[in-house]
Amino acid sequence: MDMSDERYQSKTYIGAGGMATVYRAWDSVVGRDVALKEIAEELRDDDEVRKMFIAEARKMAQVRHRHVVQVYDVLLDNDVPTIVQEFMDGGSLANRVGASVMTPDETLNMLQDVFHGLRAIHEAGLVHRDMKPDNILAGNGDWKVADFGVAMSGEEDVLPFIGSKYAAPEVLNAPDTISARSDIYSMGILSMELMLGSEQFEAAAREAMLLKQGGGNSARDSAAAFWQRWVSSDAEVPLLCDLNPVISREVSEFVARLAARDASKRPASCDEVIAEIDQ
């Protein structure tokens, strides 16, 4: 039995992602719950992935902020790289996507927390690049940014990236132009989806694509294929207030600016976004 087995007790499975399996455990030395993020079993012999995994921990450990999930330690016991991080008892924002619609007020409160966390990440010289519901966690009434698996400082080669519906167009199409504005775009798309609901959001995006392309396959595409094409298109979701009159024009225009296809039309920094939300 190694030292970490003695220290981290009552280990229970929480979930798994592309690169890691996550457990909840009790840190018997400090006396607190922690999340143990172990490199996935099938990737343990892949040196490149191990390097990326350790790099993620280093990047996360650089940023100390109330709205960023805190890394406490990195373990290499049993040759299984493991990140020990803050345990968030409220789950991820993914639990809300598709399950229910968020009110504009709830969405703005979440955005305020997340943009404070993102500001700290950007001030550390990093761009997150993968802002999506799974990487926004809740705990003690706060929302926090997690998972720096593909975060970049600009000093490394551009990492390969498989797009999601939240990825800014430049993340896939012009990776050398990725900036803080790329994370801002992701939060704009995510906000639209939360306030409309996933089904209405996807239906609106498909209709926008059909209008832009005058037909095509977007009605028949699977969701994954559609969003892959969406990121490279120039279609835009209509203003939210035109799709749901409960959402004000002011909020609709704010979110549309966050999610502008043209990066130069988005707010330049998290400071700008936070100031607009405060207003």
PDB file of C-alpha atoms in Angstrom:
ATOM      1  CA  MET A   1       0.000   0.000   0.000  1.00  0.00           C
ATOM      2  CA  ASP A   2       1.460   3.383  -0.921  1.00  0.00           C
ATOM      3  CA  MET A   3       1.220   6.630   1.026  1.00  0.00           C
ATOM      4  CA  SER A   4      -1.579   8.074  -1.092  1.00  0.00           C
ATOM      5  CA  ASP A   5      -3.793   5.012  -0.445  1.00  0.00           C
ATOM      6  CA  GLU A   6      -3.409   5.659   3.281  1.00  0.00           C
ATOM      7  CA  ARG A   7      -4.050   9.390   2.914  1.00  0.00           C
ATOM      8  CA  TYR A   8      -6.965   9.383   0.409  1.00  0.00           C
ATOM      9  CA  GLN A   9      -9.736   7.157   1.764  1.00  0.00           C
ATOM     10  CA  SER A  10     -13.353   6.212   0.954  1.00  0.00           C
ATOM     11  CA  LYS A  11     -12.695   6.532  -2.781  1.00  0.00           C
ATOM     12  CA  THR A  12     -15.898   6.560  -4.863  1.00  0.00           C
ATOM     13  CA  TYR A  13     -16.320   6.885  -8.627  1.00  0.00           C
ATOM     14  CA  ILE A  14     -17.778  10.192  -9.904  1.00  0.00           C
ATOM     15  CA  GLY A  15     -17.353   9.999 -13.682  1.00  0.00           C
ATOM     16  CA  ALA A  16     -14.977   9.756 -16.637  1.00  0.00           C
ATOM     17  CA  GLY A  17     -13.964  12.076 -19.479  1.00  0.00           C
ATOM     18  CA  GLY A  18     -11.740  11.744 -22.520  1.00  0.00           C
ATOM     19  CA  MET A  19      -8.475  11.710 -20.609  1.00  0.00           C
ATOM     20  CA  ALA A  20      -9.272  10.862 -17.007  1.00  0.00           C
ATOM     21  CA  THR A  21     -11.432   9.072 -14.468  1.00  0.00           C
ATOM     22  CA  VAL A  22     -12.564  11.126 -11.475  1.00  0.00           C
ATOM     23  CA  TYR A  23     -13.137   9.877  -7.923  1.00  0.00           C
ATOM     24  CA  ARG A  24     -14.266  11.527  -4.713  1.00  0.00           C
ATOM     25  CA  ALA A  25     -12.065  10.754  -1.710  1.00  0.00           C
ATOM     26  CA  TRP A  26     -11.482  11.846   1.888  1.00  0.00           C
ATOM     27  CA  ASP A  27      -8.099  13.485   2.547  1.00  0.00           C
ATOM     28  CA  SER A  28      -7.412  12.049   6.005  1.00  0.00           C
ATOM     29  CA  VAL A  29      -4.408  14.335   6.597  1.00  0.00           C
ATOM     30  CA  VAL A  30      -6.092  17.696   5.937  1.00  0.00           C
ATOM     31  CA  GLY A  31      -9.618  16.498   6.758  1.00  0.00           C
ATOM     32  CA  ARG A  32     -11.567  17.400   3.605  1.00  0.00           C
ATOM     33  CA  ASP A  33     -13.209  15.876   0.532  1.00  0.00           C
ATOM     34  CA  VAL A  34     -11.103  16.039  -2.636  1.00  0.00           C
ATOM     35  CA  ALA A  35     -11.515  14.992  -6.266  1.00  0.00           C
ATOM     36  CA  LEU A  36      -8.887  12.575  -7.579  1.00  0.00           C
ATOM     37  CA  LYS A  37      -8.478  12.840 -11.341  1.00  0.00           C
ATOM     38  CA  GLU A  38      -6.563   9.772 -12.536  1.00  0.00           C
ATOM     39  CA  ILE A  39      -5.240   9.430 -16.065  1.00  0.00           C
ATOM     40  CA  ALA A  40      -7.483   6.966 -17.956  1.00  0.00           C
ATOM     41  CA  GLU A  41      -6.244   3.377 -17.862  1.00  0.00           C
ATOM     42  CA  GLU A  42      -5.946   2.988 -21.648  1.00  0.00           C
ATOM     43  CA  LEU A  43      -3.764   6.145 -21.851  1.00  0.00           C
ATOM     44  CA  ARG A  44      -1.301   5.389 -19.064  1.00  0.00           C
ATOM     45  CA  ASP A  45       1.409   4.127 -21.424  1.00  0.00           C
ATOM     46  CA  ASP A  46       1.070   7.089 -23.805  1.00  0.00           C
ATOM     47  CA  ASP A  47       3.955   9.450 -23.016  1.00  0.00           C
ATOM     48  CA  GLU A  48       2.388  12.390 -24.902  1.00  0.00           C
ATOM     49  CA  VAL A  49      -0.859  12.114 -22.960  1.00  0.00           C
ATOM     50  CA  ARG A  50       1.009  11.794 -19.659  1.00  0.00           C
ATOM     51  CA  LYS A  51       2.922  14.983 -20.483  1.00  0.00           C
ATOM     52  CA  MET A  52      -0.330  16.815 -21.338  1.00  0.00           C
ATOM     53  CA  PHE A  53      -1.929  15.555 -18.128  1.00  0.00           C
ATOM     54  CA  ILE A  54       0.926  16.811 -15.939  1.00  0.00           C
ATOM     55  CA  ALA A  55       0.988  20.076 -17.915  1.00  0.00           C
ATOM     56  CA  GLU A  56      -2.729  20.536 -17.150  1.00  0.00           C
ATOM     57  CA  ALA A  57      -2.036  20.223 -13.425  1.00  0.00           C
ATOM     58  CA  ARG A  58       0.802  22.741 -13.625  1.00  0.00           C
ATOM     59  CA  LYS A  59      -1.381  25.213 -15.508  1.00  0.00           C
ATOM     60  CA  MET A  60      -4.267  24.854 -13.051  1.00  0.00           C
ATOM     61  CA  ALA A  61      -1.943  25.174 -10.055  1.00  0.00           C
ATOM     62  CA  GLN A  62      -0.710  28.551 -11.404  1.00  0.00           C
ATOM     63  CA  VAL A  63      -4.180  30.058 -11.011  1.00  0.00           C
ATOM     64  CA  ARG A  64      -5.471  30.646  -7.508  1.00  0.00           C
ATOM     65  CA  HIS A  65      -8.933  32.177  -7.567  1.00  0.00           C
ATOM     66  CA  ARG A  66     -12.293  31.678  -5.888  1.00  0.00           C
ATOM     67  CA  HIS A  67     -13.891  30.890  -9.261  1.00  0.00           C
ATOM     68  CA  VAL A  68     -11.257  28.432 -10.518  1.00  0.00           C
ATOM     69  CA  VAL A  69     -11.177  24.832  -9.235  1.00  0.00           C
ATOM     70  CA  GLN A  70      -8.067  24.579  -7.049  1.00  0.00           C
ATOM     71  CA  VAL A  71      -5.342  21.986  -7.634  1.00  0.00           C
ATOM     72  CA  TYR A  72      -3.818  20.767  -4.361  1.00  0.00           C
ATOM     73  CA  ASP A  73      -1.260  18.210  -5.521  1.00  0.00           C
ATOM     74  CA  VAL A  74      -0.090  15.864  -8.287  1.00  0.00           C
ATOM     75  CA  LEU A  75       0.605  12.219  -7.405  1.00  0.00           C
ATOM     76  CA  LEU A  76       2.678   9.755  -9.400  1.00  0.00           C
ATOM     77  CA  ASP A  77       2.152   6.751  -7.089  1.00  0.00           C
ATOM     78  CA  ASN A  78       1.868   3.330  -8.778  1.00  0.00           C
ATOM     79  CA  ASP A  79       2.937   5.148 -11.958  1.00  0.00           C
ATOM     80  CA  VAL A  80      -0.638   6.490 -12.335  1.00  0.00           C
ATOM     81  CA  PRO A  81      -0.524  10.300 -12.681  1.00  0.00           C
ATOM     82  CA  THR A  82      -3.310  11.738 -10.499  1.00  0.00           C
ATOM     83  CA  ILE A  83      -4.376  15.354  -9.981  1.00  0.00           C
ATOM     84  CA  VAL A  84      -5.716  16.063  -6.480  1.00  0.00           C
ATOM     85  CA  GLN A  85      -8.142  18.956  -6.695  1.00  0.00           C
ATOM     86  CA  GLU A  86     -10.942  20.753  -4.924  1.00  0.00           C
ATOM     87  CA  PHE A  87     -14.115  18.654  -4.696  1.00  0.00           C
ATOM     88  CA  MET A  88     -17.213  20.461  -6.024  1.00  0.00           C
ATOM     89  CA  ASP A  89     -20.380  19.032  -4.481  1.00  0.00           C
ATOM     90  CA  GLY A  90     -22.833  20.700  -6.884  1.00  0.00           C
ATOM     91  CA  GLY A  91     -21.907  18.814 -10.034  1.00  0.00           C
ATOM     92  CA  SER A  92     -21.363  20.461 -13.416  1.00  0.00           C
ATOM     93  CA  LEU A  93     -23.399  22.869 -15.503  1.00  0.00           C
ATOM     94  CA  ALA A  94     -23.959  19.910 -17.874  1.00  0.00           C
ATOM     95  CA  ASN A  95     -26.658  18.780 -15.425  1.00  0.00           C
ATOM     96  CA  ARG A  96     -28.659  21.883 -16.341  1.00  0.00           C
ATOM     97  CA  VAL A  97     -28.174  21.789 -20.114  1.00  0.00           C
ATOM     98  CA  GLY A  98     -31.110  19.975 -21.663  1.00  0.00           C
ATOM     99  CA  ALA A  99     -32.705  19.320 -18.275  1.00  0.00           C
ATOM    100  CA  SER A 100     -34.263  22.748 -17.766  1.00  0.00           C
ATOM    101  CA  VAL A 101     -34.115  26.304 -19.043  1.00  0.00           C
ATOM    102  CA  MET A 102     -32.134  28.831 -16.994  1.00  0.00           C
ATOM    103  CA  THR A 103     -33.651  32.262 -16.415  1.00  0.00           C
ATOM    104  CA  PRO A 104     -31.719  35.290 -17.712  1.00  0.00           C
ATOM    105  CA  ASP A 105     -30.922  36.275 -14.090  1.00  0.00           C
ATOM    106  CA  GLU A 106     -29.575  32.805 -13.226  1.00  0.00           C
ATOM    107  CA  THR A 107     -27.531  32.812 -16.431  1.00  0.00           C
ATOM    108  CA  LEU A 108     -26.048  36.263 -15.735  1.00  0.00           C
ATOM    109  CA  ASN A 109     -25.132  35.217 -12.170  1.00  0.00           C
ATOM    110  CA  MET A 110     -23.363  32.133 -13.531  1.00  0.00           C
ATOM    111  CA  LEU A 111     -21.590  34.230 -16.180  1.00  0.00           C
ATOM    112  CA  GLN A 112     -20.385  36.693 -13.552  1.00  0.00           C
ATOM    113  CA  ASP A 113     -18.712  33.888 -11.560  1.00  0.00           C
ATOM    114  CA  VAL A 114     -17.243  32.227 -14.644  1.00  0.00           C
ATOM    115  CA  PHE A 115     -15.862  35.442 -16.136  1.00  0.00           C
ATOM    116  CA  HIS A 116     -14.126  36.295 -12.838  1.00  0.00           C
ATOM    117  CA  GLY A 117     -12.491  32.843 -13.021  1.00  0.00           C
ATOM    118  CA  LEU A 118     -11.637  33.261 -16.710  1.00  0.00           C
ATOM    119  CA  ARG A 119     -10.112  36.672 -16.032  1.00  0.00           C
ATOM    120  CA  ALA A 120      -7.697  35.045 -13.567  1.00  0.00           C
ATOM    121  CA  ILE A 121      -6.883  32.338 -16.141  1.00  0.00           C
ATOM    122  CA  HIS A 122      -6.237  34.923 -18.875  1.00  0.00           C
ATOM    123  CA  GLU A 123      -4.123  37.039 -16.489  1.00  0.00           C
ATOM    124  CA  ALA A 124      -1.957  33.926 -15.961  1.00  0.00           C
ATOM    125  CA  GLY A 125      -1.290  34.002 -19.718  1.00  0.00           C
ATOM    126  CA  LEU A 126      -3.583  31.081 -20.561  1.00  0.00           C
ATOM    127  CA  VAL A 127      -6.555  30.608 -22.892  1.00  0.00           C
ATOM    128  CA  HIS A 128      -8.849  27.805 -21.682  1.00  0.00           C
ATOM    129  CA  ARG A 129     -10.053  26.781 -25.216  1.00  0.00           C
ATOM    130  CA  ASP A 130     -12.616  24.254 -23.971  1.00  0.00           C
ATOM    131  CA  MET A 131     -15.289  26.189 -22.097  1.00  0.00           C
ATOM    132  CA  LYS A 132     -18.321  23.906 -22.079  1.00  0.00           C
ATOM    133  CA  PRO A 133     -20.913  22.836 -19.465  1.00  0.00           C
ATOM    134  CA  ASP A 134     -18.830  19.873 -18.214  1.00  0.00           C
ATOM    135  CA  ASN A 135     -15.985  22.244 -17.305  1.00  0.00           C
ATOM    136  CA  ILE A 136     -18.071  24.617 -15.158  1.00  0.00           C
ATOM    137  CA  LEU A 137     -18.648  23.180 -11.683  1.00  0.00           C
ATOM    138  CA  ALA A 138     -20.852  24.251  -8.778  1.00  0.00           C
ATOM    139  CA  GLY A 139     -20.083  24.221  -5.052  1.00  0.00           C
ATOM    140  CA  ASN A 140     -20.967  26.345  -2.003  1.00  0.00           C
ATOM    141  CA  GLY A 141     -23.113  28.664  -4.120  1.00  0.00           C
ATOM    142  CA  ASP A 142     -20.248  29.436  -6.540  1.00  0.00           C
ATOM    143  CA  TRP A 143     -19.594  28.452 -10.148  1.00  0.00           C
ATOM    144  CA  LYS A 144     -15.954  27.600 -10.939  1.00  0.00           C
ATOM    145  CA  VAL A 145     -13.925  26.896 -14.061  1.00  0.00           C
ATOM    146  CA  ALA A 146     -12.300  23.448 -14.242  1.00  0.00           C
ATOM    147  CA  ASP A 147     -10.320  21.192 -16.582  1.00  0.00           C
ATOM    148  CA  PHE A 148      -7.382  22.830 -18.321  1.00  0.00           C
ATOM    149  CA  GLY A 149      -6.699  19.771 -20.512  1.00  0.00           C
ATOM    150  CA  VAL A 150      -6.307  21.834 -23.689  1.00  0.00           C
ATOM    151  CA  ALA A 151      -5.451  25.253 -22.202  1.00  0.00           C
ATOM    152  CA  MET A 152      -2.678  27.073 -24.041  1.00  0.00           C
ATOM    153  CA  SER A 153      -0.105  29.663 -23.044  1.00  0.00           C
ATOM    154  CA  GLY A 154       0.979  30.380 -26.618  1.00  0.00           C
ATOM    155  CA  GLU A 155       4.435  28.923 -26.023  1.00  0.00           C
ATOM    156  CA  GLU A 156       3.553  25.390 -27.068  1.00  0.00           C
ATOM    157  CA  ASP A 157       2.623  24.005 -30.474  1.00  0.00           C
ATOM    158  CA  VAL A 158      -1.083  24.405 -31.166  1.00  0.00           C
ATOM    159  CA  LEU A 159      -2.696  21.342 -29.631  1.00  0.00           C
ATOM    160  CA  PRO A 160      -4.981  19.205 -31.804  1.00  0.00           C
ATOM    161  CA  PHE A 161      -8.596  19.905 -30.970  1.00  0.00           C
ATOM    162  CA  ILE A 162     -11.904  18.270 -31.792  1.00  0.00           C
ATOM    163  CA  GLY A 163     -14.539  20.974 -31.902  1.00  0.00           C
ATOM    164  CA  SER A 164     -17.732  21.110 -29.902  1.00  0.00           C
ATOM    165  CA  LYS A 165     -20.699  23.381 -30.513  1.00  0.00           C
ATOM    166  CA  TYR A 166     -19.126  25.801 -28.000  1.00  0.00           C
ATOM    167  CA  ALA A 167     -15.771  26.115 -29.808  1.00  0.00           C
ATOM    168  CA  ALA A 168     -15.091  29.513 -31.375  1.00  0.00           C
ATOM    169  CA  PRO A 169     -14.687  29.381 -35.185  1.00  0.00           C
ATOM    170  CA  GLU A 170     -11.007  30.312 -34.918  1.00  0.00           C
ATOM    171  CA  VAL A 171     -10.268  27.395 -32.562  1.00  0.00           C
ATOM    172  CA  LEU A 172     -10.831  25.032 -35.494  1.00  0.00           C
ATOM    173  CA  ASN A 173     -10.216  27.253 -38.505  1.00  0.00           C
ATOM    174  CA  ALA A 174      -7.400  29.620 -37.473  1.00  0.00           C
ATOM    175  CA  PRO A 175      -5.772  28.187 -34.329  1.00  0.00           C
ATOM    176  CA  ASP A 176      -2.904  30.691 -34.434  1.00  0.00           C
ATOM    177  CA  THR A 177      -5.427  33.494 -33.755  1.00  0.00           C
ATOM    178  CA  ILE A 178      -6.891  31.962 -30.576  1.00  0.00           C
ATOM    179  CA  SER A 179      -7.217  34.534 -27.773  1.00  0.00           C
ATOM    180  CA  ALA A 180      -9.223  35.394 -24.653  1.00  0.00           C
ATOM    181  CA  ARG A 181     -12.038  36.250 -27.071  1.00  0.00           C
ATOM    182  CA  SER A 182     -12.263  32.537 -27.981  1.00  0.00           C
ATOM    183  CA  ASP A 183     -13.323  31.677 -24.405  1.00  0.00           C
ATOM    184  CA  ILE A 184     -15.771  34.614 -24.459  1.00  0.00           C
ATOM    185  CA  TYR A 185     -17.444  33.165 -27.592  1.00  0.00           C
ATOM    186  CA  SER A 186     -17.925  29.777 -25.915  1.00  0.00           C
ATOM    187  CA  MET A 187     -19.718  31.399 -22.985  1.00  0.00           C
ATOM    188  CA  GLY A 188     -21.992  33.300 -25.394  1.00  0.00           C
ATOM    189  CA  ILE A 189     -23.089  30.102 -27.162  1.00  0.00           C
ATOM    190  CA  LEU A 190     -23.503  28.313 -23.826  1.00  0.00           C
ATOM    191  CA  SER A 191     -25.666  31.186 -22.488  1.00  0.00           C
ATOM    192  CA  MET A 192     -27.952  31.023 -25.505  1.00  0.00           C
ATOM    193  CA  GLU A 193     -28.387  27.286 -25.049  1.00  0.00           C
ATOM    194  CA  LEU A 194     -29.147  27.636 -21.324  1.00  0.00           C
ATOM    195  CA  MET A 195     -31.740  30.401 -21.774  1.00  0.00           C
ATOM    196  CA  LEU A 196     -33.501  28.811 -24.784  1.00  0.00           C
ATOM    197  CA  GLY A 197     -33.117  25.156 -23.811  1.00  0.00           C
ATOM    198  CA  SER A 198     -31.030  22.718 -25.875  1.00  0.00           C
ATOM    199  CA  GLU A 199     -33.786  21.643 -28.254  1.00  0.00           C
ATOM    200  CA  GLN A 200     -34.969  25.140 -29.159  1.00  0.00           C
ATOM    201  CA  PHE A 201     -31.365  26.334 -29.457  1.00  0.00           C
ATOM    202  CA  GLU A 202     -30.428  23.548 -31.864  1.00  0.00           C
ATOM    203  CA  ALA A 203     -33.641  24.040 -33.882  1.00  0.00           C
ATOM    204  CA  ALA A 204     -32.875  27.787 -34.197  1.00  0.00           C
ATOM    205  CA  ALA A 205     -29.283  27.074 -35.271  1.00  0.00           C
ATOM    206  CA  ARG A 206     -30.415  24.520 -37.895  1.00  0.00           C
ATOM    207  CA  GLU A 207     -32.951  26.995 -39.292  1.00  0.00           C
ATOM    208  CA  ALA A 208     -30.297  29.748 -39.423  1.00  0.00           C
ATOM    209  CA  MET A 209     -27.984  27.380 -41.332  1.00  0.00           C
ATOM    210  CA  LEU A 210     -30.761  26.412 -43.803  1.00  0.00           C
ATOM    211  CA  LEU A 211     -31.559  30.084 -44.474  1.00  0.00           C
ATOM    212  CA  LYS A 212     -27.875  30.861 -44.971  1.00  0.00           C
ATOM    213  CA  GLN A 213     -27.194  27.939 -47.285  1.00  0.00           C
ATOM    214  CA  GLY A 214     -30.549  27.761 -49.057  1.00  0.00           C
ATOM    215  CA  GLY A 215     -31.132  24.094 -48.295  1.00  0.00           C
ATOM    216  CA  GLY A 216     -28.309  21.610 -47.821  1.00  0.00           C
ATOM    217  CA  ASN A 217     -28.068  18.774 -45.345  1.00  0.00           C
ATOM    218  CA  SER A 218     -28.359  20.542 -42.009  1.00  0.00           C
ATOM    219  CA  ALA A 219     -31.905  19.276 -41.364  1.00  0.00           C
ATOM    220  CA  ARG A 220     -30.772  15.661 -41.803  1.00  0.00           C
ATOM    221  CA  ASP A 221     -27.365  15.888 -40.082  1.00  0.00           C
ATOM    222  CA  SER A 222     -26.899  14.134 -36.759  1.00  0.00           C
ATOM    223  CA  ALA A 223     -26.353  16.607 -33.899  1.00  0.00           C
ATOM    224  CA  ALA A 224     -22.584  15.940 -33.873  1.00  0.00           C
ATOM    225  CA  ALA A 225     -22.261  16.387 -37.653  1.00  0.00           C
ATOM    226  CA  PHE A 226     -24.437  19.508 -37.597  1.00  0.00           C
ATOM    227  CA  TRP A 227     -22.394  21.261 -34.884  1.00  0.00           C
ATOM    228  CA  GLN A 228     -19.152  20.319 -36.638  1.00  0.00           C
ATOM    229  CA  ARG A 229     -20.434  22.119 -39.755  1.00  0.00           C
ATOM    230  CA  TRP A 230     -21.928  24.964 -37.721  1.00  0.00           C
ATOM    231  CA  VAL A 231     -18.547  25.992 -36.294  1.00  0.00           C
ATOM    232  CA  SER A 232     -17.157  26.465 -39.821  1.00  0.00           C
ATOM    233  CA  SER A 233     -20.258  28.218 -41.231  1.00  0.00           C
ATOM    234  CA  ASP A 234     -21.162  31.896 -40.978  1.00  0.00           C
ATOM    235  CA  ALA A 235     -24.760  31.325 -39.837  1.00  0.00           C
ATOM    236  CA  GLU A 236     -25.843  33.164 -36.659  1.00  0.00           C
ATOM    237  CA  VAL A 237     -28.602  32.334 -34.175  1.00  0.00           C
ATOM    238  CA  PRO A 238     -31.260  35.101 -34.192  1.00  0.00           C
ATOM    239  CA  LEU A 239     -31.507  37.414 -31.165  1.00  0.00           C
ATOM    240  CA  LEU A 240     -32.899  35.451 -28.217  1.00  0.00           C
ATOM    241  CA  CYS A 241     -35.738  37.953 -27.678  1.00  0.00           C
ATOM    242  CA  ASP A 242     -37.004  37.123 -31.196  1.00  0.00           C
ATOM    243  CA  LEU A 243     -37.167  33.440 -30.200  1.00  0.00           C
ATOM    244  CA  ASN A 244     -38.464  33.894 -26.638  1.00  0.00           C
ATOM    245  CA  PRO A 245     -40.104  37.226 -25.671  1.00  0.00           C
ATOM    246  CA  VAL A 246     -39.394  36.574 -21.958  1.00  0.00           C
ATOM    247  CA  ILE A 247     -35.706  37.398 -22.639  1.00  0.00           C
ATOM    248  CA  SER A 248     -35.034  41.149 -22.843  1.00  0.00           C
ATOM    249  CA  ARG A 249     -33.487  42.798 -25.905  1.00  0.00           C
ATOM    250  CA  GLU A 250     -30.652  44.097 -23.723  1.00  0.00           C
ATOM    251  CA  VAL A 251     -29.675  40.596 -22.541  1.00  0.00           C
ATOM    252  CA  SER A 252     -30.185  39.200 -26.070  1.00  0.00           C
ATOM    253  CA  GLU A 253     -27.847  41.770 -27.643  1.00  0.00           C
ATOM    254  CA  PHE A 254     -25.246  41.277 -24.898  1.00  0.00           C
ATOM    255  CA  VAL A 255     -25.143  37.501 -25.440  1.00  0.00           C
ATOM    256  CA  ALA A 256     -25.083  37.947 -29.244  1.00  0.00           C
ATOM    257  CA  ARG A 257     -21.957  40.144 -28.872  1.00  0.00           C
ATOM    258  CA  LEU A 258     -20.256  37.435 -26.806  1.00  0.00           C
ATOM    259  CA  ALA A 259     -20.995  34.878 -29.547  1.00  0.00           C
ATOM    260  CA  ALA A 260     -20.153  37.031 -32.591  1.00  0.00           C
ATOM    261  CA  ARG A 261     -18.519  34.982 -35.365  1.00  0.00           C
ATOM    262  CA  ASP A 262     -16.056  37.819 -35.996  1.00  0.00           C
ATOM    263  CA  ALA A 263     -13.716  37.851 -32.971  1.00  0.00           C
ATOM    264  CA  SER A 264     -13.136  41.620 -33.330  1.00  0.00           C
ATOM    265  CA  LYS A 265     -16.853  42.218 -32.627  1.00  0.00           C
ATOM    266  CA  ARG A 266     -16.717  40.380 -29.284  1.00  0.00           C
ATOM    267  CA  PRO A 267     -15.733  42.103 -26.025  1.00  0.00           C
ATOM    268  CA  ALA A 268     -11.915  42.241 -25.878  1.00  0.00           C
ATOM    269  CA  SER A 269     -11.550  41.011 -22.315  1.00  0.00           C
ATOM    270  CA  CYS A 270     -13.315  39.506 -19.311  1.00  0.00           C
ATOM    271  CA  ASP A 271     -13.132  42.948 -17.651  1.00  0.00           C
ATOM    272  CA  GLU A 272     -15.361  44.336 -20.404  1.00  0.00           C
ATOM    273  CA  VAL A 273     -17.842  41.479 -20.000  1.00  0.00           C
ATOM    274  CA  ILE A 274     -17.941  41.793 -16.180  1.00  0.00           C
ATOM    275  CA  ALA A 275     -18.554  45.566 -16.463  1.00  0.00           C
ATOM    276  CA  GLU A 276     -21.489  44.939 -18.827  1.00  0.00           C
ATOM    277  CA  ILE A 277     -23.005  42.310 -16.517  1.00  0.00           C
ATOM    278  CA  ASP A 278     -22.627  44.664 -13.514  1.00  0.00           C
ATOM    279  CA  GLN A 279     -24.549  47.368 -15.411  1.00  0.00           C
TER     280      GLN A 279
END
